């Protein structure tokens, strides 16, 4: 008999995006073997590596030193969905939004032109340091360009001291900037941005990942036993392949999911529950992605009391009002520090593209109450899906480590 993966036409990676034909993925089961408490602690925490993410590590170190830190940003600089590992110690991160203010930002559009400049002009070498720094990458691109493509860029000035030192903002004194043998036409504009004050606290959760893993093993280990043949096949496929994906209405998947959901998950996030499971005397870190399996979605949500509406699933009583035409449907931002591109589809616009690091994609409603289903595909094959409902405007932020933050405004 062919395996479930063969029946669904799924490629070996196990990506939800690999389903062939018209089969709709209903959910996924991922089981990773763990042989020690240290391995459990590692999978149950999010690592903060000072070498890979020095900005976050510096924020956390400052919080440890001062006990509490406030930072001003447009978005939370760090929002883990579980305890973190920092220099082999496990911490809980607690943050809250305290204050907000409106900041005036300035945007400069610089576009390469072949026309002889007839207006005011300044040479790159004569610009203040702050403006030269902004145009450094453009200068490199111009030097490498084959002249068949026109190069342009968008410069952002948000720091008061930089704005004061610049000759390109707030009111540009020049219409053109010459860089070596090239000329860029300059236009400036301003925008209003809401920035928030975020307060961070940090608490030690366990002295080592192994100690935290031992705590989880003692308090949260559950046993899968007395399985039917179909349930056993599903579990063993997830073990051998690391991950198995099923179509909608898969009886074995629903049955295994119901067994898991008899126990409170260690973590719940975006329709995914995580448990520490013992199967045939071996331990596995187990993730159940309920995706479109309604019975399991509803059961998982009963454990997800920490999730504030709106985050992609409708409340029991959907608001009677809907967002009007022209309102923000969704704004998606991919961190400039993310390594690689992220596939992005939106069924409300037939969008099937890729987001580059630092890119923002905005979709506004074309009709009152328009909805949208979003899907993201990461370089490692991981996928993430979000439903944006008719009463909701949603901001989606993909952080440098690939985790996703969502902030919504509902009527």
XYZ file of C-alpha atoms in Angstrom:
411
model
C 0.000 0.000 0.000
C 1.398 3.446 -0.883
C 2.263 5.732 2.002
C 0.207 8.778 2.917
C 2.935 10.951 1.406
C 2.742 9.068 -1.913
C -1.037 9.286 -1.992
C -0.901 13.059 -1.569
C 1.899 13.484 -4.092
C 4.112 15.196 -1.511
C 7.792 15.752 -2.216
C 10.362 14.488 0.248
C 10.818 17.791 2.090
C 7.367 17.580 3.639
C 6.585 21.220 2.777
C 2.910 22.138 2.828
C 3.547 23.929 -0.437
C 4.437 20.726 -2.221
C 1.016 19.124 -2.427
C 0.282 18.097 -5.985
C -2.917 18.514 -7.955
C -6.035 19.721 -6.178
C -5.346 18.118 -2.799
C -5.661 20.676 -0.012
C -3.315 20.213 2.974
C -5.282 19.677 6.161
C -2.492 19.527 8.718
C 0.959 18.264 9.596
C 2.627 16.241 12.332
C 6.304 16.769 13.111
C 8.205 14.545 15.563
C 11.843 15.126 16.460
C 13.660 12.559 18.583
C 15.261 13.892 21.784
C 17.761 11.779 23.691
C 18.635 14.079 26.573
C 17.240 16.839 28.750
C 19.656 19.233 27.042
C 18.102 18.429 23.646
C 14.624 18.971 25.076
C 15.687 22.321 26.508
C 17.218 23.361 23.205
C 14.071 22.578 21.177
C 11.857 24.203 23.815
C 13.686 27.544 23.749
C 14.691 30.212 21.263
C 18.400 30.869 20.942
C 19.824 34.394 21.017
C 23.368 34.270 19.656
C 25.337 37.480 20.305
C 27.410 36.814 17.177
C 24.387 36.359 14.895
C 22.025 38.843 16.540
C 24.132 41.366 18.460
C 21.356 43.970 18.636
C 18.931 41.656 20.450
C 21.693 40.292 22.676
C 22.700 43.840 23.631
C 19.081 44.670 24.512
C 18.826 41.586 26.712
C 22.209 42.191 28.350
C 21.161 45.740 29.172
C 17.904 44.418 30.625
C 19.819 41.944 32.787
C 22.157 44.666 33.991
C 19.550 47.354 34.711
C 16.634 45.108 35.642
C 14.317 46.904 33.218
C 14.874 48.679 29.908
C 12.732 50.981 27.759
C 13.319 51.297 24.010
C 11.535 53.368 21.386
C 10.665 51.590 18.147
C 7.945 51.314 15.523
C 7.596 47.613 16.400
C 8.702 45.457 19.318
C 12.417 44.814 18.744
C 12.085 41.326 20.229
C 9.002 39.215 20.895
C 9.802 35.514 21.412
C 6.939 33.046 21.789
C 8.859 30.940 24.342
C 11.757 31.219 26.803
C 15.119 32.155 25.324
C 18.642 30.768 25.614
C 21.295 33.415 26.164
C 24.837 32.255 26.950
C 23.489 28.861 28.058
C 20.978 30.292 30.567
C 17.214 30.112 30.009
C 15.209 33.315 30.523
C 11.599 34.435 30.237
C 11.210 37.704 28.294
C 8.398 40.005 29.341
C 7.571 43.221 27.476
C 4.751 45.718 27.230
C 3.894 48.797 25.191
C 3.987 51.872 27.417
C 3.740 55.110 25.427
C 3.513 56.335 21.845
C 4.300 59.470 19.888
C 4.261 60.675 16.301
C 7.655 61.033 14.620
C 8.262 63.024 11.441
C 10.380 61.026 8.984
C 11.838 62.175 5.698
C 12.118 60.118 2.544
C 14.476 60.901 -0.339
C 13.945 59.292 -3.736
C 17.102 59.217 -5.843
C 16.713 58.090 -9.467
C 19.475 57.791 -12.047
C 18.911 60.057 -15.051
C 20.638 60.510 -18.397
C 19.418 64.079 -18.789
C 21.853 66.934 -18.326
C 20.990 68.562 -15.008
C 19.620 72.072 -15.349
C 18.916 72.681 -11.688
C 20.970 72.942 -8.524
C 23.519 70.142 -8.176
C 25.995 68.841 -5.595
C 28.817 66.344 -5.932
C 28.840 63.215 -3.781
C 32.184 64.170 -2.228
C 30.747 67.526 -1.111
C 27.803 66.005 0.739
C 27.745 65.851 4.552
C 28.830 62.534 6.075
C 25.251 61.503 6.823
C 24.168 61.863 3.177
C 27.269 60.133 1.791
C 26.601 57.209 4.135
C 23.050 56.951 2.819
C 24.306 56.857 -0.779
C 27.249 54.492 -0.258
C 25.450 51.400 -1.588
C 24.088 53.354 -4.549
C 27.594 54.418 -5.452
C 28.779 50.786 -5.393
C 25.837 49.693 -7.569
C 26.507 52.460 -10.068
C 30.125 51.394 -10.363
C 29.069 47.802 -11.102
C 26.128 48.619 -13.372
C 26.327 47.903 -17.104
C 24.380 51.103 -17.887
C 21.493 49.117 -19.368
C 19.500 49.502 -16.183
C 18.607 52.699 -14.369
C 19.430 52.588 -10.669
C 17.304 54.214 -8.004
C 16.929 54.101 -4.277
C 14.786 55.259 -1.395
C 16.608 56.839 1.546
C 14.995 57.146 4.966
C 15.952 59.754 7.556
C 14.413 59.122 10.985
C 17.062 60.332 13.446
C 16.813 64.000 14.465
C 20.583 64.524 14.415
C 20.858 63.033 10.919
C 18.008 65.206 9.659
C 19.660 68.303 11.068
C 23.020 67.460 9.442
C 21.600 66.561 6.013
C 21.349 68.856 2.987
C 18.850 66.504 1.309
C 16.195 66.807 4.045
C 13.986 68.251 5.421
C 13.931 70.698 2.503
C 16.402 69.579 -0.104
C 18.772 72.273 -1.300
C 19.573 70.409 -4.492
C 17.741 68.800 -7.401
C 20.607 66.525 -8.461
C 23.518 64.626 -6.930
C 26.458 63.646 -9.138
C 28.253 60.436 -8.219
C 31.391 59.875 -10.275
C 30.112 59.941 -13.885
C 26.460 59.459 -12.948
C 23.645 61.846 -12.032
C 20.764 61.149 -9.649
C 17.591 63.220 -9.605
C 16.565 63.994 -6.012
C 13.086 64.387 -4.527
C 12.242 64.555 -0.833
C 9.024 64.108 1.095
C 7.982 63.616 4.693
C 5.751 61.169 6.488
C 4.352 60.731 9.971
C 5.246 57.531 11.844
C 3.888 56.301 15.154
C 6.643 55.050 17.437
C 6.141 53.273 20.735
C 8.028 52.914 23.974
C 8.476 49.248 24.854
C 9.462 48.158 28.340
C 11.444 44.916 28.700
C 11.976 42.693 31.737
C 14.013 39.485 31.893
C 13.696 36.660 34.415
C 15.848 33.569 34.780
C 13.758 30.476 34.044
C 16.436 27.806 34.465
C 20.238 27.841 34.929
C 20.797 25.667 31.831
C 18.783 24.271 28.902
C 19.263 20.796 30.414
C 17.644 21.919 33.669
C 14.724 23.388 31.763
C 14.430 20.229 29.657
C 14.343 18.097 32.802
C 11.534 20.227 34.188
C 9.503 19.786 30.993
C 10.174 16.040 30.932
C 8.905 15.618 34.497
C 5.893 17.909 34.202
C 4.751 17.624 30.584
C 5.683 14.215 29.180
C 2.697 12.425 27.649
C 2.506 8.872 26.297
C 1.075 7.801 22.937
C -0.034 4.177 23.163
C -2.790 1.768 22.092
C -2.864 3.317 18.617
C -4.859 1.982 15.693
C -2.979 0.778 12.614
C -3.682 4.056 10.809
C -2.579 6.160 13.765
C 0.583 4.090 14.144
C 1.396 4.484 10.436
C 0.968 8.255 10.726
C 3.174 8.537 13.824
C 5.910 6.290 12.452
C 5.964 8.184 9.174
C 6.343 11.446 11.092
C 9.217 9.883 13.050
C 11.030 8.426 10.045
C 10.603 11.500 7.832
C 10.623 14.110 10.581
C 7.348 15.539 9.298
C 4.255 14.191 7.571
C 1.549 16.247 5.879
C -2.016 15.043 5.317
C -5.020 16.170 3.336
C -8.201 17.495 4.865
C -10.369 15.009 6.742
C -7.588 12.483 7.443
C -9.063 10.192 10.134
C -5.726 9.064 11.566
C -4.449 12.649 11.808
C -7.625 13.768 13.582
C -7.441 10.819 15.986
C -3.776 11.448 16.884
C -4.501 15.168 17.220
C -7.381 14.467 19.594
C -5.114 12.259 21.703
C -2.538 15.050 21.952
C -5.171 17.662 22.715
C -6.326 15.714 25.761
C -3.229 17.318 27.311
C -2.393 21.009 27.474
C 0.335 21.879 24.973
C 3.622 23.277 26.223
C 3.292 26.038 23.605
C 0.506 27.188 21.298
C 1.023 29.575 18.399
C -0.714 30.119 15.049
C -2.736 26.888 15.082
C 0.332 24.863 16.106
C 0.578 23.007 19.418
C 3.786 21.532 20.843
C 4.156 18.596 23.236
C 6.819 16.290 24.641
C 5.648 12.829 23.601
C 6.804 9.344 24.573
C 6.184 6.684 21.929
C 7.474 3.141 22.400
C 9.829 4.256 25.190
C 11.419 7.028 23.081
C 10.879 10.781 23.540
C 9.931 13.158 20.727
C 9.405 16.907 20.558
C 6.103 16.958 18.698
C 4.398 19.727 16.758
C 0.810 19.430 15.561
C -0.077 21.934 12.836
C -3.877 21.871 12.760
C -4.005 24.136 9.690
C -7.470 23.457 8.146
C -8.606 20.568 10.340
C -11.511 22.395 11.975
C -12.070 19.940 14.823
C -8.472 20.261 15.969
C -8.267 24.027 15.388
C -11.184 24.602 17.737
C -9.782 22.259 20.385
C -6.351 23.895 20.230
C -7.848 27.366 20.587
C -9.258 26.427 23.983
C -5.660 26.333 25.229
C -4.683 29.544 23.478
C -6.122 32.022 25.973
C -3.014 34.185 25.670
C -3.752 34.999 22.031
C -5.551 38.297 21.637
C -8.158 38.768 18.961
C -7.533 39.632 16.216
C -4.654 37.340 15.218
C -6.088 35.443 12.291
C -8.946 33.408 13.797
C -12.410 34.947 14.261
C -13.935 35.394 17.723
C -17.032 33.440 18.723
C -19.132 36.481 17.851
C -17.839 38.102 14.670
C -18.189 41.916 14.728
C -21.217 43.182 12.840
C -19.149 45.907 11.097
C -16.550 45.368 8.403
C -13.550 47.356 7.261
C -14.470 49.733 4.402
C -13.099 49.997 0.875
C -9.711 51.712 0.880
C -8.807 50.551 4.404
C -5.649 48.575 5.047
C -6.190 44.879 4.446
C -2.667 43.725 5.239
C 0.835 45.139 5.478
C 3.664 42.603 5.308
C 7.236 43.474 6.274
C 10.253 41.157 5.904
C 13.163 42.070 8.163
C 16.188 43.436 6.333
C 18.282 41.029 8.429
C 16.439 37.919 7.197
C 18.711 35.587 5.221
C 17.009 34.909 1.889
C 13.663 35.517 0.216
C 10.223 34.426 1.453
C 7.570 33.209 -0.975
C 4.326 35.172 -0.613
C 0.866 34.484 -2.021
C -2.399 36.340 -1.400
C -5.532 34.810 -2.917
C -7.443 38.110 -2.831
C -5.103 39.594 -5.472
C -3.727 36.517 -7.260
C -0.324 37.513 -5.840
C 2.343 34.818 -6.137
C 5.740 36.385 -5.602
C 8.740 36.549 -3.276
C 9.556 39.106 -0.602
C 13.118 40.339 -0.376
C 14.752 41.343 2.942
C 13.649 44.850 3.926
C 10.629 44.766 1.575
C 7.171 45.931 2.623
C 4.043 44.858 0.750
C 0.752 46.696 1.366
C -2.675 45.524 0.192
C -5.673 47.837 0.583
C -9.294 46.769 0.349
C -10.904 47.202 -3.045
C -14.389 46.522 -1.639
C -16.064 46.828 1.756
C -15.326 43.825 3.966
C -12.788 42.196 1.647
C -10.993 39.149 3.081
C -7.679 37.524 2.186
C -5.791 34.276 2.723
C -2.017 34.717 2.954
C 0.646 32.079 2.601
C 4.391 32.357 3.250
C 7.023 29.831 2.165
C 10.436 30.038 3.823
C 13.771 28.974 2.307
C 13.860 25.854 4.503
C 10.459 24.713 3.169
C 8.514 25.819 6.249
C 5.158 27.407 5.464
C 2.849 29.742 7.370
C -0.745 30.667 6.517
C -2.902 33.525 7.807
C -6.543 34.460 7.221
C -7.299 38.190 7.283
C -10.978 38.678 8.047
C -13.388 41.349 6.850
C -13.411 43.187 10.199
C -9.620 43.286 10.503
C -6.629 45.299 9.330
C -3.477 43.267 9.926
C 0.243 44.034 10.094
C 2.497 41.007 9.588
C 6.171 41.253 10.555
C 8.631 38.497 9.626
C 11.586 38.826 11.945
C 15.235 38.062 11.164
C 14.942 34.591 12.720
C 11.840 33.763 10.657
C 9.292 34.119 13.445
C 6.141 36.051 12.628
C 4.546 38.855 14.632
C 1.004 40.062 13.931
C -0.702 43.238 15.075
C -4.319 43.860 14.169
C -6.909 46.605 14.336
C -10.542 45.494 14.328
C -13.823 47.338 14.038
